Amino acid sequence: MAELGKDINRAKQLLDRGELVAIPTETVYGLAANALDATAAARIFAAKNRPSFDPLIVHVATPLRVHELVTDFPDQAQALATTFWPGPLTLVLPKKNHIPDLVTAGLPTVGVRCPSHELTLELLHLLDYPLAAPSANPFGYVSPTRPEHVQEQLGSQVAYILDGGPCRVGVESTIVGFDDGPVIYRLGGVAVEEIENVVGHVRVMTHSSSNPVAPGQLASHYAPARQIVLGNAADLLAQHPNEKVALLRYHKRLPDTSVPQIVLSPSGSLEEAAQNLFAALRQFDKMDVTLVLAELVPDTGIGRAINDRLRRAATSR
Ligand code: TXA
Ligand code: MG
């Protein structure tokens, strides 16, 4: 079991020694280490069982610190940083040489982000290095949005879990790169519409491929243990009469059935649905069911990121 607490000085002490600390962010919990120390970063890959082709996001205290990490910080990227940081946005920019190749998986670019969580921002201000941190889950599994999610899966691998409570956003950051104009590589906490309000038209390239630019694009990423089937709840129930099923609903229970149901947002808000999504997927994994029948949510705002994660979770491995 990892030590759990709100002590940023303790977290600093461990990070200074090259150890792993789980940190809260507004999106999901991260598994953090000194981003400029290749040995510390290697521990992240080992703890997560993460393949070395999957680069890490580097977290900074302020946009100013980005200049220490990148060779070019284009105007459009700066405009996005000014608008959304601290917040759920990662910018992919050309990296400086002192960032270990392991961190960026050998890519000439680095993903940087300034997270919006009071405890983690205080910690980043204390440190004299940035923090490399992927989501704090075993590779391929659902990201953790509560400290207990980290404790359950990686408790024996991290020295300390900085307890920042449940994550406010609940899905990972939106990843934006620049390749002949802005490109979204991963849908996330900042909606496409919001990004376009700042930089105009953006290409969305989040489809999967065998050689994804961002491994978050892998079709089967974010997969819980239970098999998930997408569609209309009533139709799916009728199609699976002899199986132990559970329902994942957006904002209302399906009436006239006794199967277990999780409603993502009783108030019918996409923000609330995003907050609850990953905890719900984890809950199904603990239920005595073989199949989760899930409906997509309205495909607008953060709903696009929720649907992206549901589709990936539903893609069988
Ligand atoms: O919200 C988040 O982004 C969370 C919190 C902890 O900050 N982090 C997170 O990290 O989701 P991770 O490692 O689970 O996902 C990071 C994604 C990966 O798919 C990775 O490939 C992509 O970011 N990425 C990182 N650096 C990149 C780069 N230079 N070019 C393209 N994609 C990159
Ligand atoms: Mg991840």
Short mmCIF file of C-alpha atoms and ligand atoms in Angstrom, two decimals:
data_model
loop_
_atom_site.label_atom_id
_atom_site.label_comp_id
_atom_site.label_asym_id
_atom_site.label_seq_id
_atom_site.Cartn_x
_atom_site.Cartn_y
_atom_site.Cartn_z
CA MET A 1 0.00 0.00 0.00
CA ALA A 2 1.22 3.49 -0.83
CA GLU A 3 1.32 6.25 1.74
CA LEU A 4 -1.64 8.60 1.15
CA GLY A 5 -1.83 12.26 2.18
CA LYS A 6 -1.86 15.92 1.26
CA ASP A 7 1.75 16.68 2.18
CA ILE A 8 3.46 18.34 -0.80
CA ASN A 9 6.78 18.54 1.07
CA ARG A 10 6.73 14.78 1.51
CA ALA A 11 5.89 14.41 -2.19
CA LYS A 12 8.82 16.68 -3.09
CA GLN A 13 11.22 14.75 -0.88
CA LEU A 14 10.34 11.48 -2.63
CA LEU A 15 10.41 13.00 -6.13
CA ASP A 16 13.81 14.58 -5.42
CA ARG A 17 15.05 11.04 -4.71
CA GLY A 18 13.75 9.82 -8.08
CA GLU A 19 10.74 8.00 -6.66
CA LEU A 20 7.20 7.84 -8.05
CA VAL A 21 4.37 9.94 -6.63
CA ALA A 22 0.75 9.85 -7.80
CA ILE A 23 -0.55 13.37 -8.31
CA PRO A 24 -4.10 14.68 -8.61
CA THR A 25 -5.03 16.76 -11.63
CA GLU A 26 -8.40 18.09 -12.75
CA THR A 27 -8.56 15.38 -15.46
CA VAL A 28 -7.26 12.13 -13.95
CA TYR A 29 -4.54 11.11 -11.47
CA GLY A 30 -1.01 11.05 -12.88
CA LEU A 31 1.95 8.82 -12.04
CA ALA A 32 4.70 11.39 -11.66
CA ALA A 33 8.49 11.48 -11.67
CA ASN A 34 11.21 14.02 -12.44
CA ALA A 35 10.87 14.55 -16.20
CA LEU A 36 14.56 15.42 -16.59
CA ASP A 37 15.79 12.24 -14.89
CA ALA A 38 15.73 9.27 -17.29
CA THR A 39 16.13 6.75 -14.46
CA ALA A 40 13.12 8.14 -12.61
CA ALA A 41 11.09 8.23 -15.83
CA ALA A 42 12.01 4.60 -16.50
CA ARG A 43 10.31 3.68 -13.22
CA ILE A 44 7.04 5.08 -14.60
CA PHE A 45 7.20 2.75 -17.61
CA ALA A 46 7.99 -0.22 -15.38
CA ALA A 47 5.22 0.52 -12.86
CA LYS A 48 2.57 0.90 -15.57
CA ASN A 49 3.89 -1.88 -17.76
CA ARG A 50 3.87 0.79 -20.43
CA PRO A 51 5.57 0.15 -23.78
CA SER A 52 8.48 2.47 -24.45
CA PHE A 53 6.91 3.76 -27.68
CA ASP A 54 4.27 5.63 -25.65
CA PRO A 55 5.54 9.11 -24.70
CA LEU A 56 4.76 10.86 -21.40
CA ILE A 57 3.15 14.25 -20.84
CA VAL A 58 5.38 16.77 -19.04
CA HIS A 59 3.63 18.94 -16.44
CA VAL A 60 4.73 22.48 -15.66
CA ALA A 61 3.73 25.13 -13.10
CA THR A 62 3.24 28.01 -15.55
CA PRO A 63 3.28 28.62 -19.32
CA LEU A 64 6.61 30.43 -18.81
CA ARG A 65 8.28 27.15 -17.88
CA VAL A 66 7.38 25.75 -21.31
CA HIS A 67 10.12 27.85 -22.90
CA GLU A 68 12.67 25.78 -20.96
CA LEU A 69 11.39 22.62 -22.63
CA VAL A 70 10.64 23.51 -26.25
CA THR A 71 12.50 25.09 -29.15
CA ASP A 72 9.40 26.74 -30.59
CA PHE A 73 6.21 27.96 -28.89
CA PRO A 74 4.11 29.17 -31.84
CA ASP A 75 1.53 31.95 -31.47
CA GLN A 76 -1.43 29.61 -31.80
CA ALA A 77 -0.03 27.37 -29.06
CA GLN A 78 0.56 30.38 -26.82
CA ALA A 79 -2.99 31.58 -27.44
CA LEU A 80 -4.33 28.16 -26.41
CA ALA A 81 -2.10 28.09 -23.33
CA THR A 82 -3.22 31.57 -22.31
CA THR A 83 -6.87 30.61 -22.69
CA PHE A 84 -6.94 27.13 -21.19
CA TRP A 85 -4.04 26.82 -18.71
CA PRO A 86 -4.05 25.80 -16.01
CA GLY A 87 -6.45 23.28 -17.52
CA PRO A 88 -7.15 20.08 -19.46
CA LEU A 89 -5.06 20.83 -22.55
CA THR A 90 -1.76 19.26 -23.68
CA LEU A 91 0.32 20.96 -26.37
CA VAL A 92 2.71 18.93 -28.51
CA LEU A 93 5.74 21.10 -29.38
CA PRO A 94 9.32 20.57 -30.64
CA LYS A 95 11.45 19.50 -27.69
CA LYS A 96 14.78 20.69 -26.36
CA ASN A 97 17.62 18.17 -26.15
CA HIS A 98 17.86 17.93 -22.38
CA ILE A 99 14.48 16.15 -22.15
CA PRO A 100 15.38 12.44 -22.04
CA ASP A 101 14.41 10.49 -25.18
CA LEU A 102 12.68 7.96 -22.97
CA VAL A 103 10.17 10.62 -21.88
CA THR A 104 9.21 11.47 -25.46
CA ALA A 105 9.63 7.91 -26.78
CA GLY A 106 12.27 9.17 -29.16
CA LEU A 107 9.93 11.71 -30.79
CA PRO A 108 11.29 15.16 -31.70
CA THR A 109 8.31 16.66 -29.84
CA VAL A 110 7.17 16.81 -26.23
CA GLY A 111 3.63 16.98 -24.80
CA VAL A 112 3.40 19.72 -22.17
CA ARG A 113 0.60 20.79 -19.91
CA CYS A 114 -0.12 23.01 -16.92
CA PRO A 115 -2.70 21.12 -14.85
CA SER A 116 -5.44 22.81 -12.85
CA HIS A 117 -5.26 21.35 -9.37
CA GLU A 118 -4.26 23.43 -6.39
CA LEU A 119 -2.14 20.75 -4.65
CA THR A 120 -0.27 19.73 -7.79
CA LEU A 121 0.33 23.33 -8.83
CA GLU A 122 1.77 24.07 -5.37
CA LEU A 123 3.98 21.00 -5.70
CA LEU A 124 5.16 22.02 -9.20
CA HIS A 125 6.05 25.49 -7.88
CA LEU A 126 8.20 23.87 -5.15
CA LEU A 127 10.16 21.70 -7.58
CA ASP A 128 13.03 22.79 -9.76
CA TYR A 129 12.13 20.31 -12.50
CA PRO A 130 8.90 19.50 -14.39
CA LEU A 131 6.97 16.28 -13.78
CA ALA A 132 6.49 13.57 -16.37
CA ALA A 133 3.16 11.91 -15.65
CA PRO A 134 0.97 9.55 -17.63
CA SER A 135 -2.37 8.52 -16.17
CA ALA A 136 -1.79 6.41 -13.03
CA ASN A 137 -3.25 3.12 -14.30
CA PRO A 138 -1.76 -0.07 -15.70
CA PHE A 139 -1.21 0.40 -19.46
CA GLY A 140 -4.40 0.06 -21.49
CA TYR A 141 -6.79 0.22 -18.52
CA VAL A 142 -9.20 2.99 -17.54
CA SER A 143 -7.62 6.12 -16.01
CA PRO A 144 -8.01 6.76 -12.25
CA THR A 145 -10.20 9.66 -11.15
CA ARG A 146 -10.02 9.05 -7.38
CA PRO A 147 -7.06 8.33 -5.08
CA GLU A 148 -8.46 4.91 -4.21
CA HIS A 149 -8.34 3.92 -7.90
CA VAL A 150 -4.57 4.47 -7.80
CA GLN A 151 -4.21 2.69 -4.49
CA GLU A 152 -6.09 -0.38 -5.77
CA GLN A 153 -4.01 -0.86 -8.89
CA LEU A 154 -0.63 0.74 -8.34
CA GLY A 155 -0.50 1.03 -4.54
CA SER A 156 2.51 -1.27 -4.34
CA GLN A 157 4.39 0.62 -7.08
CA VAL A 158 4.20 4.25 -5.92
CA ALA A 159 5.84 5.76 -2.88
CA TYR A 160 3.13 8.30 -2.15
CA ILE A 161 -0.35 9.25 -3.36
CA LEU A 162 -1.07 12.95 -3.09
CA ASP A 163 -4.75 12.96 -2.15
CA GLY A 164 -6.57 15.66 -4.08
CA GLY A 165 -10.02 14.07 -3.90
CA PRO A 166 -12.11 13.17 -6.95
CA CYS A 167 -11.06 14.71 -10.29
CA ARG A 168 -13.21 17.65 -11.39
CA VAL A 169 -13.14 16.97 -15.15
CA GLY A 170 -12.85 13.19 -15.22
CA VAL A 171 -11.53 12.58 -18.75
CA GLU A 172 -7.95 13.17 -19.90
CA SER A 173 -6.63 16.38 -21.44
CA THR A 174 -7.27 17.32 -25.05
CA ILE A 175 -4.01 16.88 -27.00
CA VAL A 176 -3.24 19.49 -29.66
CA GLY A 177 -0.27 19.42 -31.99
CA PHE A 178 0.74 21.64 -34.90
CA ASP A 179 1.31 20.14 -38.31
CA ASP A 180 0.41 22.64 -40.97
CA GLY A 181 -2.11 24.13 -38.51
CA PRO A 182 -3.58 22.85 -35.25
CA VAL A 183 -4.50 19.16 -34.99
CA ILE A 184 -6.38 17.43 -32.17
CA TYR A 185 -4.76 14.05 -31.46
CA ARG A 186 -6.95 13.16 -28.50
CA LEU A 187 -10.40 14.46 -27.57
CA GLY A 188 -10.52 15.49 -23.93
CA GLY A 189 -11.46 17.99 -21.28
CA VAL A 190 -11.36 21.04 -23.55
CA ALA A 191 -14.08 20.73 -26.22
CA VAL A 192 -13.28 21.00 -29.94
CA GLU A 193 -15.64 23.99 -30.14
CA GLU A 194 -13.68 25.81 -27.41
CA ILE A 195 -10.36 25.22 -29.19
CA GLU A 196 -11.83 26.46 -32.49
CA ASN A 197 -13.02 29.63 -30.77
CA VAL A 198 -9.36 30.46 -30.16
CA VAL A 199 -7.50 29.21 -33.25
CA GLY A 200 -10.20 28.70 -35.88
CA HIS A 201 -10.69 25.43 -37.74
CA VAL A 202 -8.90 22.44 -36.22
CA ARG A 203 -8.40 19.03 -37.79
CA VAL A 204 -9.42 16.15 -35.54
CA MET A 205 -7.17 13.13 -36.06
CA THR A 206 -8.12 10.79 -33.27
CA HIS A 207 -8.85 7.72 -35.39
CA SER A 208 -6.82 4.69 -34.51
CA SER A 209 -4.06 3.25 -36.60
CA SER A 210 -1.32 0.70 -36.10
CA ASN A 211 1.24 3.46 -35.67
CA PRO A 212 -0.58 6.22 -33.84
CA VAL A 213 1.01 9.59 -33.21
CA ALA A 214 -0.57 9.48 -29.76
CA PRO A 215 -1.07 5.99 -28.34
CA GLY A 216 -4.24 7.39 -26.77
CA GLN A 217 -5.43 6.84 -30.34
CA LEU A 218 -5.12 3.06 -30.07
CA ALA A 219 -8.61 1.69 -30.70
CA SER A 220 -8.64 -0.53 -27.63
CA HIS A 221 -7.17 1.97 -25.18
CA TYR A 222 -9.07 2.84 -21.99
CA ALA A 223 -10.46 -0.70 -21.83
CA PRO A 224 -12.13 -1.97 -18.67
CA ALA A 225 -12.28 -5.71 -17.98
CA ARG A 226 -15.98 -6.15 -18.73
CA GLN A 227 -17.09 -6.41 -22.31
CA ILE A 228 -18.99 -3.30 -23.34
CA VAL A 229 -21.59 -3.19 -26.10
CA LEU A 230 -22.88 0.11 -27.43
CA GLY A 231 -26.38 0.81 -28.66
CA ASN A 232 -29.92 1.54 -27.61
CA ALA A 233 -30.45 0.15 -24.08
CA ALA A 234 -33.89 -1.37 -24.64
CA ASP A 235 -32.84 -3.00 -27.92
CA LEU A 236 -29.64 -4.37 -26.43
CA LEU A 237 -31.51 -5.80 -23.43
CA ALA A 238 -33.86 -7.63 -25.79
CA GLN A 239 -30.88 -8.96 -27.75
CA HIS A 240 -29.16 -10.42 -24.67
CA PRO A 241 -31.96 -12.19 -22.75
CA ASN A 242 -29.79 -14.94 -21.27
CA GLU A 243 -26.80 -12.97 -20.08
CA LYS A 244 -25.94 -11.23 -16.84
CA VAL A 245 -25.95 -7.65 -18.02
CA ALA A 246 -25.75 -4.19 -16.52
CA LEU A 247 -26.69 -0.88 -18.11
CA LEU A 248 -24.69 2.31 -18.42
CA ARG A 249 -27.09 5.20 -18.95
CA TYR A 250 -26.58 8.91 -19.49
CA HIS A 251 -29.19 10.60 -17.33
CA LYS A 252 -32.18 8.36 -16.63
CA ARG A 253 -32.64 4.77 -15.52
CA LEU A 254 -34.34 2.53 -18.06
CA PRO A 255 -37.78 1.75 -16.55
CA ASP A 256 -39.34 -1.71 -16.14
CA THR A 257 -36.16 -3.73 -15.70
CA SER A 258 -34.38 -5.10 -12.67
CA VAL A 259 -30.88 -5.27 -14.20
CA PRO A 260 -28.28 -3.17 -12.40
CA GLN A 261 -27.85 0.31 -13.87
CA ILE A 262 -25.41 3.17 -13.46
CA VAL A 263 -26.62 6.61 -14.44
CA LEU A 264 -23.74 8.93 -15.33
CA SER A 265 -25.55 12.19 -14.72
CA PRO A 266 -28.89 12.31 -12.90
CA SER A 267 -28.97 16.04 -13.65
CA GLY A 268 -28.40 15.48 -17.37
CA SER A 269 -25.11 17.37 -17.62
CA LEU A 270 -22.23 16.19 -19.79
CA GLU A 271 -19.72 17.63 -17.31
CA GLU A 272 -21.17 15.47 -14.52
CA ALA A 273 -21.22 12.46 -16.85
CA ALA A 274 -17.51 12.96 -17.60
CA GLN A 275 -16.70 13.18 -13.88
CA ASN A 276 -18.40 9.84 -13.24
CA LEU A 277 -17.47 7.91 -16.38
CA PHE A 278 -14.26 6.12 -15.35
CA ALA A 279 -15.47 5.37 -11.81
CA ALA A 280 -18.56 3.78 -13.40
CA LEU A 281 -16.46 1.59 -15.71
CA ARG A 282 -14.44 0.47 -12.70
CA GLN A 283 -17.63 -0.30 -10.78
CA PHE A 284 -18.88 -2.61 -13.55
CA ASP A 285 -15.62 -4.53 -13.31
CA LYS A 286 -16.55 -5.38 -9.71
CA MET A 287 -20.11 -6.45 -10.50
CA ASP A 288 -21.21 -9.99 -11.14
CA VAL A 289 -22.09 -9.34 -14.80
CA THR A 290 -20.64 -10.51 -18.10
CA LEU A 291 -21.74 -7.66 -20.32
CA VAL A 292 -22.24 -3.91 -19.99
CA LEU A 293 -24.82 -2.42 -22.33
CA ALA A 294 -23.98 1.23 -22.80
CA GLU A 295 -25.56 4.17 -24.56
CA LEU A 296 -23.58 7.01 -26.04
CA VAL A 297 -24.17 10.53 -24.69
CA PRO A 298 -25.02 13.63 -26.77
CA ASP A 299 -22.07 14.15 -29.11
CA THR A 300 -21.32 17.76 -28.28
CA GLY A 301 -18.85 19.59 -26.01
CA ILE A 302 -17.15 17.17 -23.60
CA GLY A 303 -19.69 14.58 -24.78
CA ARG A 304 -17.40 13.90 -27.76
CA ALA A 305 -14.58 12.87 -25.40
CA ILE A 306 -16.98 10.69 -23.37
CA ASN A 307 -18.18 8.93 -26.53
CA ASP A 308 -14.59 8.51 -27.73
CA ARG A 309 -13.70 6.71 -24.48
CA LEU A 310 -16.86 4.59 -24.61
CA ARG A 311 -16.10 3.51 -28.18
CA ARG A 312 -12.53 2.59 -27.27
CA ALA A 313 -13.71 0.78 -24.14
CA ALA A 314 -16.13 -1.17 -26.34
CA THR A 315 -13.50 -2.22 -28.86
CA SER A 316 -12.64 -5.77 -27.90
CA ARG A 317 -9.02 -6.61 -27.34
O1 TXA B 1 -5.08 14.53 -18.63
C1 TXA B 1 -3.99 14.03 -18.94
O2 TXA B 1 -3.42 14.29 -20.00
C2 TXA B 1 -3.38 13.03 -17.95
C3 TXA B 1 -2.94 13.79 -16.72
C4 TXA B 1 -2.21 12.94 -15.72
O3 TXA B 1 -2.18 14.91 -17.10
N1 TXA B 1 -2.29 12.35 -18.55
C5 TXA B 1 -2.47 11.40 -19.50
O4 TXA B 1 -1.30 10.80 -19.87
O5 TXA B 1 -3.55 11.10 -19.95
P1 TXA B 1 -1.21 9.44 -20.72
O6 TXA B 1 0.20 9.09 -20.77
O7 TXA B 1 -2.14 8.44 -20.18
O8 TXA B 1 -1.62 9.87 -22.14
C6 TXA B 1 -0.77 10.74 -22.78
C7 TXA B 1 -0.98 10.73 -24.23
C8 TXA B 1 -0.44 9.45 -24.77
O9 TXA B 1 -1.35 8.85 -25.66
C9 TXA B 1 0.81 9.94 -25.45
O10 TXA B 1 1.18 9.19 -26.51
C10 TXA B 1 0.46 11.35 -25.88
O11 TXA B 1 -0.24 11.81 -24.78
N2 TXA B 1 1.67 12.12 -26.10
C11 TXA B 1 2.60 12.47 -25.21
N3 TXA B 1 3.62 13.09 -25.80
C12 TXA B 1 3.33 13.14 -27.12
C13 TXA B 1 4.00 13.63 -28.28
N4 TXA B 1 5.20 14.19 -28.21
N5 TXA B 1 3.38 13.51 -29.47
C14 TXA B 1 2.19 12.93 -29.57
N6 TXA B 1 1.52 12.44 -28.52
C15 TXA B 1 2.07 12.53 -27.31
MG MG B 2 -3.30 6.94 -20.06
#
